[in-house]
Each structure stands twice: as C-alpha cells, then as structure tokens.
Coordinates of C-alpha atoms and ligand atoms in Angstrom, one line a residue:
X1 CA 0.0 0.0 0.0
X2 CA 1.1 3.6 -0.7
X3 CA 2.4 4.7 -3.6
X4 CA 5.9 3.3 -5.1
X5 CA 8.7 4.7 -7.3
X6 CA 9.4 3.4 -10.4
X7 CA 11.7 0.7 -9.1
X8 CA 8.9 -0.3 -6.6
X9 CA 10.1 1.0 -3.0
X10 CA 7.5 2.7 -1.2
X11 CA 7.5 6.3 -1.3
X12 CA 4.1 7.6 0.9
X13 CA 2.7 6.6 3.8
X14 CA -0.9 5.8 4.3
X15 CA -3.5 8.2 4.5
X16 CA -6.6 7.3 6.6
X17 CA -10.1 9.5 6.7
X18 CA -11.3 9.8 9.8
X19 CA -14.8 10.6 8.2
X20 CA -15.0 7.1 6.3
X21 CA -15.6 5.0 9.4
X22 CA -17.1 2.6 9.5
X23 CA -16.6 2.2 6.2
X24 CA -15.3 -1.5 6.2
X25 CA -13.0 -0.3 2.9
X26 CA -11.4 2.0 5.7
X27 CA -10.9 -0.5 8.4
X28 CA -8.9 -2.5 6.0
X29 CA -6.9 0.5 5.3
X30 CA -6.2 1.0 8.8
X31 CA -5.4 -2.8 9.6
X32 CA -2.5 -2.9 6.6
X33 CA -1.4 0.4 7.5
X34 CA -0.6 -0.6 11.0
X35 CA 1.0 -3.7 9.5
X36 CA 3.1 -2.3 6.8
X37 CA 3.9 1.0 8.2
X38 CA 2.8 1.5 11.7
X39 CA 2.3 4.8 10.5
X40 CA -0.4 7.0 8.5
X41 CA -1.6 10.5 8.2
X42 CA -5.6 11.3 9.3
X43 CA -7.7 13.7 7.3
X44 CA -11.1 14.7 7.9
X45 CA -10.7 14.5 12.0
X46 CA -12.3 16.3 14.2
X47 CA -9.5 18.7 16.0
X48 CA -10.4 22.0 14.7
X49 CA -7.5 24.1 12.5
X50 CA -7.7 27.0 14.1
X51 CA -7.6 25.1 17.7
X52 CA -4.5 23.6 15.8
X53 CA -3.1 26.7 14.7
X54 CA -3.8 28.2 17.8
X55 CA -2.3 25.7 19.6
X56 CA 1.1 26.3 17.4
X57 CA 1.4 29.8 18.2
X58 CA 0.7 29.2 22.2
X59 CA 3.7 26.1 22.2
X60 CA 5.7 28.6 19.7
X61 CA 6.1 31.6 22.7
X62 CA 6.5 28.7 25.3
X63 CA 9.6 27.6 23.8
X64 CA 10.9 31.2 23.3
X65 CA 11.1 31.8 27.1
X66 CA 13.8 32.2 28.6
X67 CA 15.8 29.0 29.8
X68 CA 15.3 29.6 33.2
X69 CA 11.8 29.5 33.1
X70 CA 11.5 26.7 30.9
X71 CA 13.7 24.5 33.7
X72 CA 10.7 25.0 35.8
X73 CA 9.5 22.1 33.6
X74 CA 10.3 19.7 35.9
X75 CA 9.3 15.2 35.3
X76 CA 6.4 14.1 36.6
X77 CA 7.4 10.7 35.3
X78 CA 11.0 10.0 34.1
X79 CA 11.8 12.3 30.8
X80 CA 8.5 14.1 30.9
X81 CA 9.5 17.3 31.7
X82 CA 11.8 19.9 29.4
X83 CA 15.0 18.9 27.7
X84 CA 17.4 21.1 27.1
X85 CA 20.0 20.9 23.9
X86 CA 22.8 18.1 24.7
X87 CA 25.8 17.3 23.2
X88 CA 23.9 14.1 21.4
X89 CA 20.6 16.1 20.2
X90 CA 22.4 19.6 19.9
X91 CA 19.5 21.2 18.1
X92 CA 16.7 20.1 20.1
X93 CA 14.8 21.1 23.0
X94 CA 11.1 19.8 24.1
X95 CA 8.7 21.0 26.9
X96 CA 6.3 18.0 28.0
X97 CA 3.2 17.7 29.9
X98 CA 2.0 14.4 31.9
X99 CA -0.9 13.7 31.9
X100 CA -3.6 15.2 29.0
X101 CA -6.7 13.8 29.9
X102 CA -5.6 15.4 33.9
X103 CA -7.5 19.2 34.3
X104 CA -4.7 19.3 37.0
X105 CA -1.5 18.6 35.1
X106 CA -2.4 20.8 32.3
X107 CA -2.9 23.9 35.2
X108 CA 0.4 22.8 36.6
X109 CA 2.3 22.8 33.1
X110 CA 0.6 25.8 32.6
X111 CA 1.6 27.6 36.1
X112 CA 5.4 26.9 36.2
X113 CA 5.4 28.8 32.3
X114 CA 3.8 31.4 33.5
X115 CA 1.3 30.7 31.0
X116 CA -1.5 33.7 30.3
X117 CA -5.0 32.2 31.2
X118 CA -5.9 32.4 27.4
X119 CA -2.8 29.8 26.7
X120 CA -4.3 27.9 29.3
X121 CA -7.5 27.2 28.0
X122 CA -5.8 27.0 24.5
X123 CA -4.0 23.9 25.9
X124 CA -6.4 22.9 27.9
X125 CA -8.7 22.5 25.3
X126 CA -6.0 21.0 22.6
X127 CA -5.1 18.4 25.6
X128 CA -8.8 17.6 26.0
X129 CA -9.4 17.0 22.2
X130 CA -6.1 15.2 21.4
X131 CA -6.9 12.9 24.3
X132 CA -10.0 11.9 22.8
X133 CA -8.9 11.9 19.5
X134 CA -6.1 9.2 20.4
X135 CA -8.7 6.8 22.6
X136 CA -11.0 6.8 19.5
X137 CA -8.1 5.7 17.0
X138 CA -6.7 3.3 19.3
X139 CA -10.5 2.1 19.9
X140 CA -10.4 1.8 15.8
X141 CA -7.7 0.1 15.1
X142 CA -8.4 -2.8 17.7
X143 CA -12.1 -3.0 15.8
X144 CA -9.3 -3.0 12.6
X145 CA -8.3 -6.4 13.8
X146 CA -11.6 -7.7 14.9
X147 CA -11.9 -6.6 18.9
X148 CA -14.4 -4.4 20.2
X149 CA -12.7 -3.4 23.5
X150 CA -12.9 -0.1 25.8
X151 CA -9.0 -0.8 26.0
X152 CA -8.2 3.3 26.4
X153 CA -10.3 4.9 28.5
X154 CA -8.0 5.4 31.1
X155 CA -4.8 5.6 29.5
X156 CA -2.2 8.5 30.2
X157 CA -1.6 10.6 27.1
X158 CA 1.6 12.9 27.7
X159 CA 2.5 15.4 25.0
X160 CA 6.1 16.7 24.0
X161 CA 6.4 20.4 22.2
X162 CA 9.6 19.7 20.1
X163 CA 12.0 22.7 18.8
X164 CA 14.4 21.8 16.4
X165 CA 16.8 24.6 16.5
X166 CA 18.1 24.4 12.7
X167 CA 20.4 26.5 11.0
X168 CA 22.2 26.9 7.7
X169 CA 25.6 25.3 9.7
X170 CA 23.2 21.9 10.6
X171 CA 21.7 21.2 7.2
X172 CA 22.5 17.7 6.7
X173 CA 22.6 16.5 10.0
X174 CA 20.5 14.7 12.6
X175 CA 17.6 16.9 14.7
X176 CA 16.7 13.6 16.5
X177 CA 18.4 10.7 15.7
X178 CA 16.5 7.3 14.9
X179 CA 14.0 6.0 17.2
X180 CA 10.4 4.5 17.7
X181 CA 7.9 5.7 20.5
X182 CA 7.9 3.5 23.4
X183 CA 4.4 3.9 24.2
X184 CA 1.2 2.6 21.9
X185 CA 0.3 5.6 19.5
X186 CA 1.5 8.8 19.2
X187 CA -0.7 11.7 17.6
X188 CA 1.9 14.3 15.5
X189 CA 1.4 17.8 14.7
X190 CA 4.1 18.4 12.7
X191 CA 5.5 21.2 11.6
X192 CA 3.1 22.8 8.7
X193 CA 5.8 24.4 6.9
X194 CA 9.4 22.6 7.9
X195 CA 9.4 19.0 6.9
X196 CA 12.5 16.6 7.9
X197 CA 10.9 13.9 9.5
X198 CA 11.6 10.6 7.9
X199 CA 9.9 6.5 8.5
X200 CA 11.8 3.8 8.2
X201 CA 9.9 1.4 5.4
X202 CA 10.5 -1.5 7.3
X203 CA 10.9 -3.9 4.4
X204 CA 13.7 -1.8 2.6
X205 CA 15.0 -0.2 5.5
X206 CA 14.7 3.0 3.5
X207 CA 13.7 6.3 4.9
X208 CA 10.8 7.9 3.5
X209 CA 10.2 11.8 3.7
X210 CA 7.0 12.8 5.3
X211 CA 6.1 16.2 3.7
X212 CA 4.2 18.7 5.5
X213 CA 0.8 18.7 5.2
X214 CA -1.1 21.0 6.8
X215 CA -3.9 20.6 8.8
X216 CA -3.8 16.5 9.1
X217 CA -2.0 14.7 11.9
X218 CA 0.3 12.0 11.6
X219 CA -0.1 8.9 13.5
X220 CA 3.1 6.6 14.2
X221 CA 3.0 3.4 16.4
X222 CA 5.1 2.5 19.2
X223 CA 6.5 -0.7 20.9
X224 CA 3.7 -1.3 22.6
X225 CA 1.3 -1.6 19.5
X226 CA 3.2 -4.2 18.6
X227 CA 3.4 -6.1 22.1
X228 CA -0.5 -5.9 22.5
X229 CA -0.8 -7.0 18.6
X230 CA 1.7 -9.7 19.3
X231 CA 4.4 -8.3 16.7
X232 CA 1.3 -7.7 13.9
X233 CA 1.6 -4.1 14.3
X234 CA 4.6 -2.3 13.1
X235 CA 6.3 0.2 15.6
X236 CA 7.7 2.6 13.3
X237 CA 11.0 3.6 13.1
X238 CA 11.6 7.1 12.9
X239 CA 13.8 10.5 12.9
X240 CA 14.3 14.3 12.1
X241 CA 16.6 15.6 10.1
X242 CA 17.7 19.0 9.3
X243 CA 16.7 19.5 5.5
X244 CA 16.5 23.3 5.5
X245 CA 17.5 26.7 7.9
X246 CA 14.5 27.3 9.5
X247 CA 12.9 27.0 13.1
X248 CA 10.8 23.5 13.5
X249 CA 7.9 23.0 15.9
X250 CA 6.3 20.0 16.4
X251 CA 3.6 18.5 19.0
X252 CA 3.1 14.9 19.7
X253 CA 1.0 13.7 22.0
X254 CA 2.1 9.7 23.2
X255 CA -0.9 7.3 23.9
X256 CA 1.5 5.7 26.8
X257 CA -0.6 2.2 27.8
X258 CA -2.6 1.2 31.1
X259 CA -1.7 3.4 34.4
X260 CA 0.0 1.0 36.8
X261 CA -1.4 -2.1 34.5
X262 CA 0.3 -4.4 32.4
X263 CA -0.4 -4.4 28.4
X264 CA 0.1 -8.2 26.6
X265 CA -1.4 -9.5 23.8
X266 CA -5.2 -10.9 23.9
X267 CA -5.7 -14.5 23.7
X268 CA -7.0 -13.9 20.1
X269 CA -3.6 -13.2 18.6
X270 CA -1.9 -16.0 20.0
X271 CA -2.2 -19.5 18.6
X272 CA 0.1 -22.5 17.9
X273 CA 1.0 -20.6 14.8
X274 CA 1.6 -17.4 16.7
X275 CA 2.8 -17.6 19.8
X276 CA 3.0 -15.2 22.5
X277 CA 6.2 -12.9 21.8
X278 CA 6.1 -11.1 24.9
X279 CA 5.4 -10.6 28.4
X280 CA 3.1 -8.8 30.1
X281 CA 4.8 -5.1 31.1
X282 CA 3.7 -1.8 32.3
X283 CA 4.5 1.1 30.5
X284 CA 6.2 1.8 33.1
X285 CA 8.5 -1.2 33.9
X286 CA 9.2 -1.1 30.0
X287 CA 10.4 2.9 30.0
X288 CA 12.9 2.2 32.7
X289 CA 14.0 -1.0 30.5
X290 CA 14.2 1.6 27.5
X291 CA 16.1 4.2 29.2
X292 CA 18.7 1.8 31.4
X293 CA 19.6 -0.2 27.9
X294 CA 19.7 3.3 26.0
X295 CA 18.1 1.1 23.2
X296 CA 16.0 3.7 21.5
X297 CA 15.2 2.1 18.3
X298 CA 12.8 -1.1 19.4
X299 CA 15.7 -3.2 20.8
X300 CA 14.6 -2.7 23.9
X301 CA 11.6 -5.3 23.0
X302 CA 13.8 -8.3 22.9
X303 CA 14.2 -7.9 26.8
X304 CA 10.4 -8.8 26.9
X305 CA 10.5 -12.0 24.7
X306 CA 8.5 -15.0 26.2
X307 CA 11.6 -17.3 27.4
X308 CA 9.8 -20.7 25.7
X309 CA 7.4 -18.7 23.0
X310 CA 5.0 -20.5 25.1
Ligands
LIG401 O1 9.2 16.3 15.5 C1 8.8 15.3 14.9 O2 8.3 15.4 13.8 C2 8.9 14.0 15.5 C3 9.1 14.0 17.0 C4 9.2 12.6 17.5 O3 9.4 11.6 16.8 C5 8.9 12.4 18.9 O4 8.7 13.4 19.7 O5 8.9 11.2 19.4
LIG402 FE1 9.0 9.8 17.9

C-alpha cells in the first residue's frame, strides 16, 4: 500500500479519513497500515485548525522563554519534563506535559510557564481533544483487527512540544536521531511548513520523507502496539533531520498504555502458529528497560521476549 517509485520502493505513507468509518474499505486500510507501516496520516478528524493553529502559536512563545523558566518544567514521570540541547541532540529542545486527559496537570504545566489564562484554555482544550482523538483511533484500530474493547479509556496521554533549532551550519545533520515511540500511539502535529521527519519502510530499510501537510495529523505506532498485537503491528521507526534553515515546531502527544497495568497480547492473537512474543509489562517497567539499555530504536523489546514462545 502507498504509492511506489518506479523501481517499486514505497514512497508515501498511508492516508486514513477519519470521516470514512465505519466504512469496512477503511478498516482495511487501517489494519494494513498498522502492519506495513505503523504509520499514517488522518484527514477529515475532528480537532479544529484553528484550535491547531492556535495551539502552534501558544507552544511557539512557550519555547521562546527564557531557559530559566522553561527549567521550571520539571518530570512528573521519568523524561516528561523539558530537555534542554545536549551534546547528542544539539539542536533540540522539548517542553512535555504528563498527563492530557488530567485538568490538573495541564494547570500545573501551565503555572510553572507562566502561561496567560488564554494559553491555558488554549492547551487545555488542545489536551482535552487530542486525548479523545487518540482513545478513538486506538479504539479503531483494535475494531481494525476484529476486537471491540474499551482498552483506552484510562490511559495517560503525555504530550512533548519539540524545537528543532536548525540552521544553515546543521543542514544535513540529525535533529533527533532514529528511534520508535515507546508507548502505543503517538498523535503528531508536525510542523506545517518545515518537513525533515523521515519513516523507516520496514521492508527496505529506507527512509521515507513525510512532507508537511497542513492541517492533518500524523499517527506513528510505538512498541507497545506491537506487544499488544503480538508483533502484527509495526512500531515505526523514525527520525528528524535538518533539510532546511528554518525554526521546527512540532507536538506529539504519546498514547502511553494502562496506568500501573500491564499491556500483553489478547488470547486472540496467540495460537500454535503465533505464539505469544512477549510478556506482560507496564509502561512503566518497559520505560525504565528503554532508558537503562539506552536502546531507542525497538531493541529494547527483545528484553520482553517469552523465554519458551510459550
Ligand atoms: O518532531 C517530529 O516530527 C517527530 C518527533 C518525535 O518523533 C517524537 O517526539 O517522538
Ligand atoms: Fe518519535
């Protein structure tokens, strides 16, 4: 699926429409794009573009504070809080904010930025709409592969506001370096005019531009997907990369998995055919795994295999 160069390799991602369901031509879509890709861009859903827009211009001033304020970002839960430029990821810098779906963490992120009230509800709202956005495409793509479950409801979402500091001395080189998202599905709102970000097509190993494209979202799987989906769902391996002089902005917003709870595979993926990969683990347990291995690119999975593939 997607379209292909003349020599066959895949050169666009899926592109799902949120306004098709249930069209059963679109759960099909959805199913092979998780698959093939773990990655597609949404059209047609239902976060407004000017609440988008808005939303741009509010995360914009945020990062232009001073660093000082910005330190007042402080983790709720490891990582969550902002990153300054390091010596690895010289051009980036995030804020973050743990949980969405929380009225109270989105006044706290709010309070240490010495956000105005009309940022506040700006976020407030984006978090509240983003939150639902991600419950009902996770809620479709486990109807994609047959299973009507209320898996989501209460699942922390925690978003990242991403700066990629670029300039004409970094074209060429790496904004963030190759990775996949350890949670289940991240929402992207990337930057409408500065592209860069690349997926890995996982059967040539090739990376694949995604363009701007204003006013859709970008979905993009993480290892978690693919332990609930017993390795059927593709996490997606992805970076940034400088391609032009110009500030980058991004959002995404991480669908982590169950608070506390452990995610695994349901019985209906697992047969004598396909046995069960992994073993249950929290988000949690599997971030610390993640960040003590410093395996950023899916590795980190194969410290979760099933000893006997039992
Ligand atoms: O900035 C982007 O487009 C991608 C960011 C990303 O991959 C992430 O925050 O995990
Ligand atoms: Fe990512």
């Amino acid at each position: 699926m997607g379209d292909q160069d003349s020599i066959g390799i895949r050169t666009n991602i899926p592109v799902i429409d949120m306004q098709k369901f249930p069209d059963s031509g679109e759960y099909e879509k959805l199913k092979e794009a998780c698959e093939e890709w773990g990655c597609f861009r949404i059209v047609n859903h239902k976060i407004p573009l000017t609440l988008m827009s808005e939303m741009k211009t509010v995360v914009r001033s945020l990062l232009d504070l001073p660093m000082e304020i910005k330190n007042r970002n402080t983790d709720v839960i490891a990582g969550s809080g902002y990153m300054a430029p390091t010596a690895v990821n010289p051009l980036y810098e995030g804020l973050g904010l743990y949980d969405l779906g929380s009225p109270l963490a989105v006044r706290n992120f709010c309070a240490q930025l010495d956000a105005s009230p009309h940022q506040n509800e700006i976020i407030g709202t984006y978090a509240k709409a983003v939150n639902d956005l991600a419950i009902d495409i996770g809620r479709k793509l486990t109807e994609s592969v047959g299973l009507f479950l209320d898996l989501f409801k209460d699942w922390p979402c925690q978003f990242r506001i991403n700066k990629y500091n670029f300039t004409p001395e970094s074209v060429g080189s790496s904004g963030v370096q190759i990775h996949t998202d350890s949670g289940f599905l991240t929402i992207l709102q990337d930057d409408e005019n500065v592209g860069g970000l690349e997926v890995m097509d996982k059967y040539s190993g090739q990376f694949v531009p995604v363009d701007p494209w204003p006013g859709t979202l970008l979905v993009n799987l993480g290892d978690l997907a693919t332990v609930w989906s017993n390795g059927r769902f593709c996490n997606v391996k992805h970076r940034v990369q400088c391609k032009e002089a110009s500030i980058r902005v991004s959002i995404a917003s991480f669908l982590l998995g169950p608070k506390g709870g452990a995610i695994e595979a349901p019985q209906e993926f697992v047969d004598s055919e396909h046995p069960r990969l992994y073993v249950p683990v929290t988000y949690e347990d599997y971030r610390k795994t993640r960040l003590s291995t410093k395996l950023q690119a899916g590795e980190a999975l194969e410290r979760i295999r099933t000893p006997c593939n039992s």
